CSV table of C-alpha atoms and ligand atoms in Angstrom, one decimal:
chain,number,residue,atom,x,y,z
J,1,MET,CA,-0.2,-0.3,-0.2
J,2,MET,CA,1.1,3.7,-0.5
J,3,ASN,CA,3.0,4.9,2.2
J,4,LYS,CA,0.8,7.7,3.2
J,5,GLU,CA,3.6,9.7,5.6
J,6,ARG,CA,6.5,9.4,2.7
J,7,LEU,CA,3.5,10.4,0.3
J,8,LYS,CA,3.0,13.6,2.5
J,9,ARG,CA,6.9,14.3,2.7
J,10,VAL,CA,7.4,14.6,-1.2
J,11,ILE,CA,4.0,16.5,-1.6
J,12,THR,CA,5.9,19.1,0.9
J,13,GLU,CA,8.7,19.0,-1.2
J,14,MET,CA,6.8,19.4,-4.7
J,15,LYS,CA,5.1,22.8,-2.9
J,16,LYS,CA,8.6,23.9,-2.1
J,17,LEU,CA,9.8,23.5,-5.6
J,18,GLY,CA,6.4,24.9,-7.2
J,19,LEU,CA,5.6,21.9,-9.2
J,20,LYS,CA,1.9,20.7,-9.3
J,21,GLN,CA,2.8,17.1,-10.6
J,22,ILE,CA,5.7,14.4,-10.6
J,23,LEU,CA,5.8,11.5,-12.7
J,24,VAL,CA,7.7,8.9,-10.5
J,25,SER,CA,8.9,5.9,-12.6
J,26,ASP,CA,12.3,4.9,-11.2
J,27,ASP,CA,11.6,1.3,-9.5
J,28,PRO,CA,13.6,2.4,-6.2
J,29,SER,CA,11.1,5.2,-5.9
J,30,ILE,CA,8.5,3.4,-6.7
J,31,PHE,CA,9.5,0.4,-3.9
J,32,TRP,CA,10.1,3.2,-1.3
J,33,LEU,CA,6.4,4.3,-1.5
J,34,THR,CA,4.5,1.4,-2.0
J,35,GLY,CA,6.9,-1.2,-0.7
J,36,ARG,CA,6.3,-3.1,-4.5
J,37,ILE,CA,9.1,-3.9,-6.3
J,38,VAL,CA,7.9,-3.1,-9.9
J,39,ASN,CA,10.3,-3.3,-13.1
J,40,PRO,CA,8.1,-2.7,-16.1
J,41,MET,CA,11.6,-3.1,-18.4
J,42,GLU,CA,11.2,-1.5,-21.7
J,43,ARG,CA,7.6,-0.9,-21.4
J,44,CYS,CA,5.8,2.3,-19.5
J,45,GLY,CA,4.7,1.9,-16.1
J,46,ALA,CA,4.4,5.1,-13.8
J,47,ILE,CA,3.1,6.9,-10.9
J,48,LEU,CA,1.6,10.2,-11.2
J,49,ILE,CA,1.3,12.5,-8.0
J,50,LYS,CA,-0.2,15.8,-8.1
J,51,ASP,CA,0.4,18.5,-5.0
J,52,ASP,CA,-3.6,18.0,-3.8
J,53,GLY,CA,-2.7,14.7,-3.3
J,54,ASP,CA,-4.2,12.8,-6.2
J,55,VAL,CA,-2.4,10.0,-7.2
J,56,HIS,CA,-2.5,7.7,-10.2
J,57,ALA,CA,-0.8,4.4,-11.5
J,58,PHE,CA,-0.2,3.6,-14.6
J,59,MET,CA,0.9,0.0,-15.5
J,60,ASN,CA,0.7,-2.8,-18.2
J,61,ASN,CA,-1.6,-5.5,-17.3
J,62,LEU,CA,1.1,-8.1,-17.3
J,63,PHE,CA,2.9,-7.0,-14.5
J,64,CYS,CA,0.1,-8.4,-11.8
J,65,PHE,CA,0.6,-5.0,-10.2
J,66,ALA,CA,-2.3,-4.7,-7.7
J,67,PRO,CA,-4.5,-2.1,-7.1
J,68,LEU,CA,-2.7,0.4,-4.1
J,69,ASP,CA,-5.2,2.0,-1.2
J,70,GLY,CA,-5.8,5.9,-2.5
J,71,VAL,CA,-4.7,5.5,-5.9
J,72,THR,CA,-6.6,5.4,-9.3
J,73,MET,CA,-5.5,2.2,-11.6
J,74,HIS,CA,-4.7,2.3,-14.9
J,75,TYR,CA,-4.3,-0.7,-16.5
J,76,TYR,CA,-2.9,-1.1,-20.2
J,77,ALA,CA,-2.6,-4.4,-21.9
J,78,ASP,CA,0.5,-4.7,-25.0
J,79,GLY,CA,-0.8,-2.8,-28.1
J,80,GLU,CA,-2.4,0.1,-26.4
J,81,ASN,CA,-1.2,3.2,-25.9
J,82,PRO,CA,-0.2,4.3,-22.2
J,83,TYR,CA,1.0,7.5,-23.2
J,84,LYS,CA,-2.2,8.8,-23.9
J,85,LEU,CA,-3.8,7.2,-20.4
J,86,ILE,CA,-1.2,9.0,-18.4
J,87,ALA,CA,-1.5,12.3,-20.7
J,88,ASP,CA,-5.4,13.0,-19.9
J,89,GLU,CA,-4.7,13.1,-16.2
J,90,LEU,CA,-1.9,16.0,-16.6
J,91,VAL,CA,-2.9,19.3,-15.9
J,92,PRO,CA,-1.7,22.1,-17.8
J,93,GLY,CA,1.4,23.3,-17.1
J,94,PRO,CA,5.3,21.9,-16.2
J,95,VAL,CA,5.4,18.2,-15.6
J,96,GLY,CA,8.1,16.5,-13.6
J,97,PHE,CA,9.3,13.7,-15.3
J,98,ASP,CA,12.1,11.3,-13.4
J,99,LYS,CA,16.0,11.5,-14.5
J,100,ASN,CA,16.6,8.1,-15.4
J,101,TRP,CA,13.2,7.7,-17.3
J,102,ALA,CA,13.9,6.5,-21.0
J,103,SER,CA,13.0,9.2,-23.8
J,104,LYS,CA,10.8,7.2,-25.5
J,105,HIS,CA,8.3,7.6,-22.9
J,106,THR,CA,8.8,10.9,-22.1
J,107,ILE,CA,8.9,12.2,-25.5
J,108,SER,CA,5.6,10.0,-26.4
J,109,ILE,CA,3.8,11.7,-23.7
J,110,LEU,CA,5.1,15.7,-24.4
J,111,LYS,CA,3.6,14.4,-28.5
J,112,GLU,CA,-0.1,13.9,-26.3
J,113,ARG,CA,-0.4,17.3,-25.6
J,114,ASN,CA,1.0,20.7,-26.2
J,115,ASP,CA,0.2,22.4,-23.3
J,116,ILE,CA,2.7,20.9,-20.9
J,117,ILE,CA,6.7,21.6,-20.2
J,118,PRO,CA,8.9,18.9,-19.3
J,119,GLU,CA,10.9,19.5,-15.8
J,120,PHE,CA,13.2,17.7,-13.7
J,121,GLY,CA,10.7,15.7,-11.1
J,122,SER,CA,13.1,13.7,-9.2
J,123,GLU,CA,14.3,16.2,-6.2
J,124,PRO,CA,11.1,15.5,-3.9
J,125,ILE,CA,11.3,11.7,-3.9
J,126,ASP,CA,15.5,12.6,-4.2
J,127,ILE,CA,15.1,14.7,-1.1
J,128,CYS,CA,13.0,12.8,1.3
J,129,LYS,CA,14.6,9.9,0.6
J,130,SER,CA,18.2,10.7,1.4
J,131,HIS,CA,16.7,11.0,4.9
J,132,LYS,CA,16.6,7.3,5.8
J,133,ASP,CA,14.0,6.5,8.7
J,134,GLU,CA,14.8,3.9,11.6
J,135,SER,CA,14.1,0.8,9.3
J,136,GLU,CA,16.2,1.9,6.5
J,137,ARG,CA,19.2,2.7,9.3
J,138,GLU,CA,18.7,-0.5,10.1
J,139,ALA,CA,18.9,-2.0,6.7
J,140,LEU,CA,21.9,0.0,5.8
J,141,ARG,CA,23.7,-1.4,9.1
J,142,HIS,CA,22.8,-5.0,8.2
J,143,ALA,CA,23.9,-4.6,4.6
J,144,ALA,CA,27.3,-2.8,5.9
J,145,LYS,CA,28.2,-5.5,8.1
J,146,ILE,CA,27.7,-8.2,5.0
J,147,ASN,CA,30.3,-5.8,3.6
J,148,ASP,CA,32.9,-5.8,6.1
J,149,MET,CA,32.6,-9.9,5.9
J,150,ALA,CA,33.1,-9.5,2.6
J,151,VAL,CA,36.1,-7.4,2.9
J,152,GLU,CA,37.9,-10.0,5.5
J,153,PHE,CA,37.2,-12.8,3.1
J,154,GLY,CA,38.3,-11.0,0.0
J,155,ILE,CA,41.5,-10.3,2.1
J,156,ASN,CA,41.8,-13.6,3.7
J,157,HIS,CA,41.9,-14.9,0.1
J,158,ILE,CA,44.4,-13.0,-1.5
J,159,SER,CA,46.6,-15.1,-3.4
J,160,PRO,CA,49.2,-14.8,-6.6
J,161,GLU,CA,47.0,-17.8,-7.9
J,162,LEU,CA,44.3,-15.7,-8.1
J,163,ASP,CA,43.9,-13.1,-11.2
J,164,GLU,CA,41.9,-10.0,-10.2
J,165,LEU,CA,38.3,-11.2,-11.7
J,166,THR,CA,38.9,-15.0,-10.1
J,167,LEU,CA,39.0,-13.2,-6.6
J,168,SER,CA,35.5,-10.6,-8.1
J,169,ASN,CA,33.8,-13.8,-8.7
J,170,MET,CA,34.7,-15.6,-5.6
J,171,ILE,CA,33.4,-12.3,-3.6
J,172,GLU,CA,30.3,-11.8,-5.7
J,173,GLU,CA,29.4,-15.5,-4.8
J,174,PHE,CA,29.9,-14.7,-1.1
J,175,PHE,CA,27.7,-11.6,-1.1
J,176,GLU,CA,25.1,-13.8,-3.0
J,177,LYS,CA,25.3,-16.5,-0.5
J,178,HIS,CA,24.6,-13.2,2.1
J,179,GLY,CA,21.3,-12.0,0.9
J,180,ALA,CA,22.5,-10.0,-2.3
J,181,VAL,CA,19.8,-11.0,-4.5
J,182,GLN,CA,19.7,-8.7,-8.0
J,183,ASP,CA,22.0,-6.3,-9.7
J,184,ILE,CA,24.5,-7.1,-8.3
J,185,GLN,CA,27.8,-5.5,-9.8
J,186,LEU,CA,31.3,-6.2,-10.8
J,187,GLN,CA,33.3,-6.1,-7.5
J,188,TYR,CA,36.1,-4.1,-7.7
J,189,VAL,CA,39.5,-6.1,-7.5
J,190,CYS,CA,42.5,-4.3,-8.3
J,191,TYR,CA,46.4,-5.0,-8.1
J,192,GLY,CA,49.0,-3.0,-8.2
J,193,LYS,CA,49.1,0.0,-11.0
J,194,ASN,CA,45.6,-1.0,-11.8
J,195,ALA,CA,44.6,0.8,-8.6
J,196,ALA,CA,45.7,3.7,-9.9
J,197,GLU,CA,42.6,4.4,-11.9
J,198,PRO,CA,39.7,5.0,-9.8
J,199,HIS,CA,37.2,3.0,-12.2
J,200,HIS,CA,39.6,-0.1,-12.9
J,201,GLY,CA,37.2,-3.0,-12.2
J,202,ALA,CA,38.6,-6.9,-12.2
J,203,VAL,CA,40.0,-8.0,-15.3
J,204,ALA,CA,41.1,-11.5,-15.7
J,205,GLY,CA,44.6,-12.5,-16.2
J,206,GLU,CA,46.1,-9.9,-14.0
J,207,MET,CA,48.0,-11.5,-11.3
J,208,LEU,CA,49.7,-10.1,-8.0
J,209,HIS,CA,53.0,-9.3,-7.5
J,210,GLU,CA,54.9,-8.6,-4.1
J,211,GLY,CA,54.7,-5.2,-2.7
J,212,ASP,CA,51.5,-4.6,-4.7
J,213,ALA,CA,48.4,-2.7,-3.3
J,214,VAL,CA,45.1,-4.5,-3.6
J,215,LEU,CA,42.3,-2.3,-3.3
J,216,PHE,CA,39.0,-4.0,-3.1
J,217,ASP,CA,35.8,-1.9,-3.5
J,218,LEU,CA,33.0,-3.8,-2.7
J,219,TRP,CA,29.2,-3.1,-2.9
J,220,ALA,CA,25.8,-5.0,-3.7
J,221,PRO,CA,22.3,-4.6,-2.8
J,222,ILE,CA,21.1,-7.0,0.4
J,223,ASN,CA,17.2,-6.7,0.5
J,224,ASN,CA,17.1,-3.6,-1.4
J,225,TYR,CA,20.0,-1.4,0.4
J,226,TRP,CA,23.5,-0.9,-0.9
J,227,CYS,CA,26.1,-1.8,0.7
J,228,ASP,CA,29.7,0.3,-0.7
J,229,MET,CA,33.0,-0.3,0.7
J,230,THR,CA,36.8,-0.3,0.1
J,231,ARG,CA,40.1,-1.3,2.0
J,232,THR,CA,43.7,-0.7,0.6
J,233,VAL,CA,46.2,-3.2,1.7
J,234,PHE,CA,49.4,-4.7,0.5
J,235,TYR,CA,50.9,-7.6,-1.2
J,236,LYS,CA,54.0,-9.4,1.2
J,237,SER,CA,55.7,-5.5,1.7
J,238,VAL,CA,54.7,-1.9,1.3
J,239,SER,CA,57.5,0.5,0.3
J,240,GLU,CA,57.6,3.8,1.9
J,241,GLU,CA,56.1,6.1,-0.7
J,242,HIS,CA,53.4,3.7,-0.3
J,243,ARG,CA,53.0,4.0,3.2
J,244,LYS,CA,53.4,7.7,3.2
J,245,VAL,CA,50.1,7.8,0.6
J,246,TYR,CA,48.3,5.4,2.6
J,247,GLU,CA,48.2,7.4,6.1
J,248,ILE,CA,48.0,10.5,4.1
J,249,VAL,CA,44.6,8.9,2.9
J,250,LYS,CA,43.6,7.3,6.1
J,251,GLN,CA,44.1,10.5,7.8
J,252,ALA,CA,42.1,12.2,4.8
J,253,GLN,CA,39.4,9.8,5.4
J,254,GLN,CA,39.0,10.0,9.0
J,255,ALA,CA,39.4,13.9,9.0
J,256,ALA,CA,36.1,14.1,6.7
J,257,ILE,CA,34.5,11.6,8.9
J,258,ASP,CA,35.1,13.6,12.3
J,259,PHE,CA,33.6,16.9,10.6
J,260,VAL,CA,30.3,15.3,9.4
J,261,LYS,CA,27.6,16.3,11.5
J,262,PRO,CA,24.2,17.8,11.0
J,263,GLY,CA,24.4,21.9,9.1
J,264,VAL,CA,27.5,21.2,7.5
J,265,LYS,CA,28.4,21.6,3.7
J,266,MET,CA,28.4,18.5,1.8
J,267,SER,CA,31.0,21.1,-0.7
J,268,ASP,CA,32.7,21.5,3.2
J,269,ILE,CA,33.3,17.1,3.6
J,270,ASP,CA,34.7,17.4,0.5
J,271,ALA,CA,36.9,20.2,1.5
J,272,VAL,CA,38.2,18.9,4.6
J,273,ALA,CA,39.2,15.5,3.1
J,274,ARG,CA,40.9,17.4,0.0
J,275,LYS,CA,42.5,19.5,2.3
J,276,VAL,CA,44.6,17.0,4.3
J,277,ILE,CA,45.6,15.7,0.9
J,278,SER,CA,46.7,19.3,-0.8
J,279,ASP,CA,48.8,19.9,2.1
J,280,ALA,CA,50.8,16.9,1.9
J,281,GLY,CA,51.8,17.6,-1.6
J,282,TYR,CA,49.2,15.2,-2.9
J,283,GLY,CA,46.0,17.5,-4.1
J,284,GLU,CA,46.3,17.1,-8.3
J,285,TYR,CA,46.0,12.9,-7.3
J,286,PHE,CA,42.9,13.2,-5.6
J,287,LEU,CA,40.7,12.4,-8.7
J,288,THR,CA,37.2,11.7,-7.7
J,289,ARG,CA,34.8,13.3,-5.2
J,290,THR,CA,34.8,12.7,-1.6
J,291,GLY,CA,31.7,11.0,-1.6
J,292,HIS,CA,27.6,10.1,-2.4
J,293,GLY,CA,24.6,8.6,-0.9
J,294,VAL,CA,23.3,5.3,-0.9
J,295,GLY,CA,20.6,4.0,-0.5
J,296,MET,CA,18.2,1.7,-2.3
J,297,THR,CA,20.6,2.6,-4.8
J,298,VAL,CA,24.5,3.3,-4.4
J,299,HIS,CA,24.8,6.2,-6.0
J,300,GLU,CA,22.6,8.7,-5.1
J,301,PRO,CA,22.0,12.4,-3.8
J,302,PRO,CA,24.0,14.1,-1.4
J,303,GLU,CA,27.3,13.9,-2.9
J,304,ALA,CA,30.2,15.1,-1.1
J,305,SER,CA,31.9,16.9,-4.3
J,306,PRO,CA,32.9,20.8,-4.4
J,307,SER,CA,29.6,21.1,-6.7
J,308,CYS,CA,27.3,20.5,-4.0
J,309,ASP,CA,25.1,22.7,-2.4
J,310,LEU,CA,23.0,20.7,0.3
J,311,VAL,CA,23.7,20.6,3.5
J,312,ALA,CA,24.3,17.2,5.9
J,313,GLU,CA,21.3,16.4,7.7
J,314,VAL,CA,20.6,13.4,10.5
J,315,GLY,CA,19.4,10.6,8.6
J,316,MET,CA,21.6,10.8,5.5
J,317,CYS,CA,23.9,7.8,4.7
J,318,PHE,CA,26.6,8.8,2.3
J,319,SER,CA,30.2,7.3,1.2
J,320,ILE,CA,33.9,9.1,2.9
J,321,GLU,CA,36.4,7.8,0.6
J,322,PRO,CA,39.0,10.0,-0.6
J,323,GLY,CA,41.7,8.2,-2.4
J,324,ILE,CA,45.1,9.2,-3.7
J,325,TYR,CA,45.9,8.0,-7.8
J,326,LEU,CA,49.8,7.8,-8.9
J,327,LYS,CA,49.4,6.9,-12.4
J,328,ASP,CA,51.2,3.3,-13.2
J,329,ASN,CA,52.4,3.0,-9.9
J,330,VAL,CA,49.9,2.9,-7.1
J,331,GLY,CA,46.2,3.9,-5.9
J,332,VAL,CA,45.0,3.7,-2.2
J,333,ARG,CA,41.3,4.6,-1.3
J,334,ILE,CA,39.7,4.0,2.3
J,335,GLU,CA,35.8,4.1,2.1
J,336,ASP,CA,33.2,4.2,4.7
J,337,LEU,CA,29.3,4.3,4.7
J,338,VAL,CA,28.3,6.9,7.3
J,339,ILE,CA,24.5,8.3,8.3
J,340,VAL,CA,24.3,12.0,10.0
J,341,THR,CA,23.3,11.9,13.8
J,342,GLU,CA,22.5,14.5,16.2
J,343,ASP,CA,25.9,15.2,16.6
J,344,GLY,CA,28.1,13.6,14.4
J,345,CYS,CA,28.2,10.1,12.3
J,346,GLU,CA,27.3,7.0,13.0
J,347,VAL,CA,30.2,4.7,10.9
J,348,LEU,CA,28.4,1.6,9.5
J,349,THR,CA,31.3,-0.1,8.0
J,350,LYS,CA,33.8,-1.2,10.6
J,351,TYR,CA,36.5,-3.4,9.2
J,352,PRO,CA,40.0,-1.7,10.4
J,353,LYS,CA,41.9,0.7,8.7
J,354,ASP,CA,45.5,0.6,9.7
J,355,LEU,CA,47.9,-0.3,7.1
J,356,GLN,CA,47.9,-4.2,6.6
J,357,VAL,CA,50.1,-5.9,4.6
J,358,VAL,CA,49.1,-9.3,3.8
J,359,GLU,CA,51.6,-12.5,3.7
R,401,MN,MN1,31.4,4.6,-3.3
C-alpha cells in the first residue's frame, strides 16, 4: 500500500519546488513509496503524484500490479497506448519527469499534449529518500555488516594464484550467499598500478606481485539496500612511498568523518578531505569526489563534492572515500558509509583501517 507519511513528505517538497505534478518511474522510488517491487523493463510504468494529493498509477497488466489504496489505477495491455492514459490525467503546465526515465516515454507523453512543459521531477523524492528512517538505517547497517565480512573474505583469499577477476567472482558469490540477490555489480579488485585507476574493475589475467597494493571496492544490494566500502592493503611488503600515501589517505578520510554533523555543507566535507591531501602535496592526485549518497541505489544524493550545495542532515547516508591515484604506480582509497546523527555520524562499516601487509 501507499506509504502515506512518505507521500505527504514528497508533496511538501513538491510545493517547495513549485511542482504541481510529477511522474515517478524509478523502480526504487516506486518501491520506497509503495513497498512494491515493479520492473516494467522497456514498457511504460509510472505513478503520477499531484500536489493536491491525487495519485494515479499506470501499469501494463502483464506485471500484476495490484490496486493500491487511495490510488486511481490505470491498466493497459500490450498494443494499447499508455501515453494517452497518462496525458489525459495531466494538468496544463510543468510536469516533473524522473531523471532516468527513457526518452521514448517522456517524448511520447509530450507528443500527446502541447500544453505541458517538461521539468526535472526527481528532486522531491530524492530529497525525502536521502533522509533514512529507522527501518532503512537498520537495513543499511545490516548491509554494511555483510560488506565488512566480504572485505575480510577478500583479504583472507589474497593469493598469487588468483587473478583479479577470479577473486572478484569469489567475492560476488560470497555476497550472493549473504543475501545479495539482484543487480549485483562487478566487485572491484585491483592489483598494483591498476588501483591507480579509480574505476578499474577486475580483469582476467591480472596477477599479483610482491609490493602491490590490493584495492577492494565492494558493493551489493542486500534486501534492497546497498552497501559500498573500500579497503586497500599491500601484498608481502610496502614501500616507504606507498606507506606515506596510505597514511595521508587514512588521515584525510578520518578528518572528513570527524567533520560530519548536521548543518555542515556537503561541499565542505569534501574540502576537509581535500585539504589534508593537498597539504601533503598530493592534491592533484585526488581524482574523485569525496563521497556519494547510498540507499536503495548505490549512487544517489547527496554527494560530498565541491559542487554540492546540500547540507548534511540527520538520517542521511553517504560514503566518505578519498583517495590518491599515482598513475602507473599505486592507488589507495579508503571508503566507509556513514549516517548523520544528532551530534556527528555513525560509521557503518567497521573493518580496521590500519595499514595491513598481507602474506
Ligand atoms: Mn562508493
